[in-house]
PDB file of C-alpha atoms in Angstrom:
ATOM      1  CA  UNK J   1      12.635  -5.275 -20.751  1.00 67.00           C
ATOM      2  CA  UNK J   2       9.732  -5.858 -18.777  1.00 91.00           C
ATOM      3  CA  UNK J   3       7.229  -3.934 -20.112  1.00 97.00           C
ATOM      4  CA  UNK J   4       4.759  -5.618 -17.976  1.00 97.00           C
ATOM      5  CA  UNK J   5       6.729  -4.420 -14.801  1.00 97.00           C
ATOM      6  CA  UNK J   6       7.303  -1.137 -15.657  1.00 98.00           C
ATOM      7  CA  UNK J   7       3.132  -0.268 -16.337  1.00 98.00           C
ATOM      8  CA  UNK J   8       2.222  -2.384 -12.989  1.00 98.00           C
ATOM      9  CA  UNK J   9       4.520   0.195 -12.293  1.00 98.00           C
ATOM     10  CA  UNK J  10       2.807   2.962 -14.593  1.00 98.00           C
ATOM     11  CA  UNK J  11      -0.828   1.953 -12.870  1.00 98.00           C
ATOM     12  CA  UNK J  12       0.617   2.171  -9.033  1.00 98.00           C
ATOM     13  CA  UNK J  13       1.064   5.734 -10.149  1.00 98.00           C
ATOM     14  CA  UNK J  14      -2.464   6.286 -11.482  1.00 98.00           C
ATOM     15  CA  UNK J  15      -4.205   4.774  -8.121  1.00 97.00           C
ATOM     16  CA  UNK J  16      -1.476   7.266  -5.960  1.00 97.00           C
ATOM     17  CA  UNK J  17      -3.330   9.851  -8.127  1.00 97.00           C
ATOM     18  CA  UNK J  18      -6.996   9.658  -7.986  1.00 95.00           C
ATOM     19  CA  UNK J  19      -6.779   8.314  -4.073  1.00 95.00           C
ATOM     20  CA  UNK J  20      -5.011  12.144  -3.650  1.00 94.00           C
ATOM     21  CA  UNK J  21      -8.206  12.811  -5.517  1.00 93.00           C
ATOM     22  CA  UNK J  22      -6.882  13.450  -9.492  1.00 94.00           C
ATOM     23  CA  UNK J  23      -7.582  11.606 -12.495  1.00 93.00           C
ATOM     24  CA  UNK J  24      -5.564   8.320 -12.613  1.00 96.00           C
ATOM     25  CA  UNK J  25      -2.595   8.605 -15.580  1.00 97.00           C
ATOM     26  CA  UNK J  26       0.655   7.762 -14.357  1.00 98.00           C
ATOM     27  CA  UNK J  27       3.937   7.974 -16.333  1.00 98.00           C
ATOM     28  CA  UNK J  28       7.917   6.936 -16.016  1.00 98.00           C
ATOM     29  CA  UNK J  29      10.916   7.395 -18.147  1.00 98.00           C
ATOM     30  CA  UNK J  30      12.900   4.119 -18.156  1.00 98.00           C
ATOM     31  CA  UNK J  31      16.265   4.187 -18.962  1.00 98.00           C
ATOM     32  CA  UNK J  32      19.116   0.927 -19.635  1.00 97.00           C
ATOM     33  CA  UNK J  33      16.765  -0.964 -17.167  1.00 96.00           C
ATOM     34  CA  UNK J  34      16.482   1.852 -14.557  1.00 97.00           C
ATOM     35  CA  UNK J  35      13.580   4.041 -13.178  1.00 98.00           C
ATOM     36  CA  UNK J  36      14.771   7.565 -13.881  1.00 98.00           C
ATOM     37  CA  UNK J  37      10.843   8.949 -13.187  1.00 98.00           C
ATOM     38  CA  UNK J  38       8.098   8.870 -12.238  1.00 98.00           C
ATOM     39  CA  UNK J  39       4.996  11.715 -12.332  1.00 98.00           C
ATOM     40  CA  UNK J  40       1.335  11.548 -11.276  1.00 98.00           C
ATOM     41  CA  UNK J  41      -1.426  13.349 -12.450  1.00 97.00           C
ATOM     42  CA  UNK J  42      -1.711  16.810 -10.747  1.00 96.00           C
ATOM     43  CA  UNK J  43      -4.171  18.302 -13.343  1.00 93.00           C
ATOM     44  CA  UNK J  44      -7.222  20.769 -11.991  1.00 88.00           C
ATOM     45  CA  UNK J  45      -9.652  22.073 -13.950  1.00 83.00           C
ATOM     46  CA  UNK J  46     -11.190  23.631 -11.665  1.00 86.00           C
ATOM     47  CA  UNK J  47      -7.993  25.918 -11.343  1.00 89.00           C
ATOM     48  CA  UNK J  48      -7.543  25.633 -15.150  1.00 88.00           C
ATOM     49  CA  UNK J  49      -3.925  23.205 -14.271  1.00 89.00           C
ATOM     50  CA  UNK J  50      -2.795  20.551 -16.621  1.00 93.00           C
ATOM     51  CA  UNK J  51      -0.746  18.611 -15.163  1.00 95.00           C
ATOM     52  CA  UNK J  52      -1.656  15.557 -16.703  1.00 97.00           C
ATOM     53  CA  UNK J  53       1.773  12.349 -15.550  1.00 98.00           C
ATOM     54  CA  UNK J  54       2.780  12.242 -18.672  1.00 98.00           C
ATOM     55  CA  UNK J  55       3.214  16.147 -18.972  1.00 97.00           C
ATOM     56  CA  UNK J  56       4.462  16.512 -15.542  1.00 98.00           C
ATOM     57  CA  UNK J  57       7.992  13.751 -16.209  1.00 98.00           C
ATOM     58  CA  UNK J  58       8.542  16.044 -19.433  1.00 98.00           C
ATOM     59  CA  UNK J  59       9.098  19.077 -16.964  1.00 97.00           C
ATOM     60  CA  UNK J  60      10.978  16.740 -14.365  1.00 97.00           C
ATOM     61  CA  UNK J  61      13.165  15.452 -17.059  1.00 97.00           C
ATOM     62  CA  UNK J  62      13.405  18.646 -19.118  1.00 95.00           C
ATOM     63  CA  UNK J  63      17.175  20.363 -19.308  1.00 94.00           C
ATOM     64  CA  UNK J  64      18.251  17.437 -16.646  1.00 97.00           C
ATOM     65  CA  UNK J  65      19.322  14.235 -19.065  1.00 98.00           C
ATOM     66  CA  UNK J  66      21.044  14.282 -21.913  1.00 97.00           C
ATOM     67  CA  UNK J  67      19.726  13.874 -25.672  1.00 96.00           C
ATOM     68  CA  UNK J  68      21.236  10.513 -26.137  1.00 97.00           C
ATOM     69  CA  UNK J  69      19.429   9.356 -22.726  1.00 98.00           C
ATOM     70  CA  UNK J  70      16.506  10.301 -23.327  1.00 98.00           C
ATOM     71  CA  UNK J  71      16.484   9.300 -26.949  1.00 97.00           C
ATOM     72  CA  UNK J  72      17.867   5.857 -25.615  1.00 97.00           C
ATOM     73  CA  UNK J  73      15.179   6.048 -23.007  1.00 98.00           C
ATOM     74  CA  UNK J  74      11.581   4.136 -23.044  1.00 98.00           C
ATOM     75  CA  UNK J  75       8.444   6.334 -22.260  1.00 98.00           C
ATOM     76  CA  UNK J  76       6.073   4.872 -20.316  1.00 98.00           C
ATOM     77  CA  UNK J  77       2.620   5.620 -19.710  1.00 98.00           C
ATOM     78  CA  UNK J  78      -0.307   4.122 -17.914  1.00 98.00           C
ATOM     79  CA  UNK J  79      -2.687   5.392 -20.992  1.00 98.00           C
ATOM     80  CA  UNK J  80      -2.406   6.530 -24.086  1.00 98.00           C
ATOM     81  CA  UNK J  81      -1.008  10.191 -24.479  1.00 97.00           C
ATOM     82  CA  UNK J  82      -2.655  12.690 -25.224  1.00 94.00           C
ATOM     83  CA  UNK J  83      -2.246  14.374 -28.447  1.00 94.00           C
ATOM     84  CA  UNK J  84      -0.545  17.299 -26.121  1.00 95.00           C
ATOM     85  CA  UNK J  85       1.872  15.159 -24.186  1.00 97.00           C
ATOM     86  CA  UNK J  86       2.729  13.419 -27.417  1.00 96.00           C
ATOM     87  CA  UNK J  87       4.262  17.394 -27.988  1.00 96.00           C
ATOM     88  CA  UNK J  88       5.879  17.886 -25.081  1.00 97.00           C
ATOM     89  CA  UNK J  89       6.641  13.759 -24.855  1.00 98.00           C
ATOM     90  CA  UNK J  90       8.792  14.919 -29.056  1.00 97.00           C
ATOM     91  CA  UNK J  91       9.772  17.773 -27.267  1.00 96.00           C
ATOM     92  CA  UNK J  92      12.543  15.779 -24.903  1.00 96.00           C
ATOM     93  CA  UNK J  93      13.549  13.684 -27.664  1.00 96.00           C
ATOM     94  CA  UNK J  94      12.446  10.430 -26.537  1.00 98.00           C
ATOM     95  CA  UNK J  95      11.158   8.456 -29.647  1.00 98.00           C
ATOM     96  CA  UNK J  96       9.590   5.018 -27.622  1.00 98.00           C
ATOM     97  CA  UNK J  97       6.458   5.254 -25.892  1.00 98.00           C
ATOM     98  CA  UNK J  98       5.117   2.561 -23.986  1.00 98.00           C
ATOM     99  CA  UNK J  99       1.202   2.711 -23.197  1.00 98.00           C
ATOM    100  CA  UNK J 100      -1.464   0.982 -21.231  1.00 98.00           C
ATOM    101  CA  UNK J 101      -4.452   2.090 -22.059  1.00 98.00           C
ATOM    102  CA  UNK J 102      -5.256   2.282 -25.026  1.00 98.00           C
ATOM    103  CA  UNK J 103      -7.449   4.826 -26.698  1.00 97.00           C
ATOM    104  CA  UNK J 104     -10.033   2.986 -27.424  1.00 97.00           C
ATOM    105  CA  UNK J 105     -10.792   1.283 -23.921  1.00 97.00           C
ATOM    106  CA  UNK J 106     -10.142   4.195 -22.480  1.00 97.00           C
ATOM    107  CA  UNK J 107     -12.928   6.012 -24.884  1.00 96.00           C
ATOM    108  CA  UNK J 108     -15.120   3.396 -23.109  1.00 96.00           C
ATOM    109  CA  UNK J 109     -15.129   6.075 -20.147  1.00 95.00           C
ATOM    110  CA  UNK J 110     -15.871   9.509 -21.815  1.00 93.00           C
ATOM    111  CA  UNK J 111     -19.028  11.316 -23.602  1.00 90.00           C
ATOM    112  CA  UNK J 112     -16.845  10.549 -27.471  1.00 88.00           C
ATOM    113  CA  UNK J 113     -15.803   7.677 -29.738  1.00 89.00           C
ATOM    114  CA  UNK J 114     -12.006   7.583 -30.043  1.00 91.00           C
ATOM    115  CA  UNK J 115     -11.134   9.010 -33.190  1.00 90.00           C
ATOM    116  CA  UNK J 116      -8.993   6.349 -35.288  1.00 91.00           C
ATOM    117  CA  UNK J 117      -5.208   8.731 -36.442  1.00 93.00           C
ATOM    118  CA  UNK J 118      -2.303   7.726 -37.256  1.00 95.00           C
ATOM    119  CA  UNK J 119      -0.462   9.635 -34.336  1.00 95.00           C
ATOM    120  CA  UNK J 120       2.972   8.056 -35.449  1.00 95.00           C
ATOM    121  CA  UNK J 121       2.705   9.233 -38.677  1.00 95.00           C
ATOM    122  CA  UNK J 122       1.754  12.245 -38.203  1.00 94.00           C
ATOM    123  CA  UNK J 123       4.277  12.697 -35.810  1.00 95.00           C
ATOM    124  CA  UNK J 124       6.597  11.407 -39.205  1.00 95.00           C
ATOM    125  CA  UNK J 125       5.604  14.078 -41.062  1.00 95.00           C
ATOM    126  CA  UNK J 126       6.712  16.154 -38.482  1.00 93.00           C
ATOM    127  CA  UNK J 127      10.078  15.058 -38.270  1.00 95.00           C
ATOM    128  CA  UNK J 128      10.105  13.609 -35.608  1.00 95.00           C
ATOM    129  CA  UNK J 129      10.348   9.758 -34.565  1.00 96.00           C
ATOM    130  CA  UNK J 130       8.100   7.904 -32.516  1.00 97.00           C
ATOM    131  CA  UNK J 131       6.873   4.098 -31.322  1.00 98.00           C
ATOM    132  CA  UNK J 132       3.780   4.193 -29.690  1.00 98.00           C
ATOM    133  CA  UNK J 133       3.505   0.523 -28.270  1.00 98.00           C
ATOM    134  CA  UNK J 134       0.396  -0.611 -26.490  1.00 98.00           C
ATOM    135  CA  UNK J 135      -1.753  -1.329 -25.170  1.00 98.00           C
ATOM    136  CA  UNK J 136      -0.068  -3.436 -22.475  1.00 98.00           C
ATOM    137  CA  UNK J 137      -1.957  -5.191 -19.565  1.00 98.00           C
ATOM    138  CA  UNK J 138      -4.939  -2.755 -20.233  1.00 98.00           C
ATOM    139  CA  UNK J 139      -7.413  -5.070 -18.763  1.00 98.00           C
ATOM    140  CA  UNK J 140      -5.761  -4.317 -15.647  1.00 98.00           C
ATOM    141  CA  UNK J 141      -4.710  -0.406 -16.444  1.00 98.00           C
ATOM    142  CA  UNK J 142      -8.758   0.242 -17.695  1.00 98.00           C
ATOM    143  CA  UNK J 143      -9.222  -1.076 -12.569  1.00 98.00           C
ATOM    144  CA  UNK J 144      -7.080   1.534 -11.835  1.00 97.00           C
ATOM    145  CA  UNK J 145     -10.231   3.914 -13.447  1.00 97.00           C
ATOM    146  CA  UNK J 146     -11.918   3.268 -11.008  1.00 97.00           C
ATOM    147  CA  UNK J 147     -10.012   5.411  -8.179  1.00 96.00           C
ATOM    148  CA  UNK J 148     -10.764   8.656 -11.104  1.00 91.00           C
ATOM    149  CA  UNK J 149     -10.749  11.654  -7.767  1.00 83.00           C
ATOM    150  CA  UNK J 150     -10.574   9.915  -4.648  1.00 87.00           C
ATOM    151  CA  UNK J 151     -13.538   7.839  -4.900  1.00 90.00           C
ATOM    152  CA  UNK J 152     -13.430   4.275  -5.386  1.00 96.00           C
ATOM    153  CA  UNK J 153     -16.572   3.272  -8.331  1.00 96.00           C
ATOM    154  CA  UNK J 154     -16.799  -0.373 -10.165  1.00 97.00           C
ATOM    155  CA  UNK J 155     -15.879  -0.128 -13.401  1.00 97.00           C
ATOM    156  CA  UNK J 156     -18.822  -1.332 -15.028  1.00 97.00           C
ATOM    157  CA  UNK J 157     -20.520   0.513 -13.092  1.00 96.00           C
ATOM    158  CA  UNK J 158     -18.144   3.996 -14.456  1.00 96.00           C
ATOM    159  CA  UNK J 159     -18.789   2.330 -17.599  1.00 96.00           C
ATOM    160  CA  UNK J 160     -22.668   2.074 -16.984  1.00 96.00           C
ATOM    161  CA  UNK J 161     -22.784   5.615 -16.373  1.00 94.00           C
ATOM    162  CA  UNK J 162     -20.960   7.185 -19.632  1.00 94.00           C
ATOM    163  CA  UNK J 163     -23.086   4.856 -21.899  1.00 94.00           C
ATOM    164  CA  UNK J 164     -26.533   5.965 -20.928  1.00 94.00           C
ATOM    165  CA  UNK J 165     -24.509   9.455 -20.803  1.00 93.00           C
ATOM    166  CA  UNK J 166     -23.734   8.833 -24.938  1.00 91.00           C
ATOM    167  CA  UNK J 167     -26.841   7.769 -25.192  1.00 91.00           C
ATOM    168  CA  UNK J 168     -28.921  10.141 -24.003  1.00 90.00           C
ATOM    169  CA  UNK J 169     -26.736  12.584 -26.615  1.00 85.00           C
ATOM    170  CA  UNK J 170     -27.235  10.771 -29.068  1.00 78.00           C
ATOM    171  CA  UNK J 171     -23.576   9.382 -29.531  1.00 59.00           C
TER     172      UNK J 171
END
């Protein structure tokens, strides 16, 4: 499987979402080299709508594909999925997730450091098989965030802004 090819497609979806004014995330489901479904982030925090790309993808796939197809598929996502999305992905029975940007790299754009968690191990304790693979093309993926919220801003500027916020907060 060409992880780079599919990740680039996720990044394109993420930029599309960003240009529409949403946060820059994209996801797709691939089975036997064919893209079955794709989704962009449509979260609207002001309205309280979750809308993460992975969550939207799960909704597109639910009750549409047999368990065997989902189990054999790979879910690609532009950024390591949040815990809520991991649970949604697990509910589909998808066992392979490939992500672009790691939790650690993404945390440069948030007010807090990434918390190291053995997500595969936690899911395993619940009887859920899931393999998380990544990061894939992470440097390229970080630049996708330059379109965050619909307005282009250089990555270096975004990271510097968050570094200043962290310093002011004492993090």
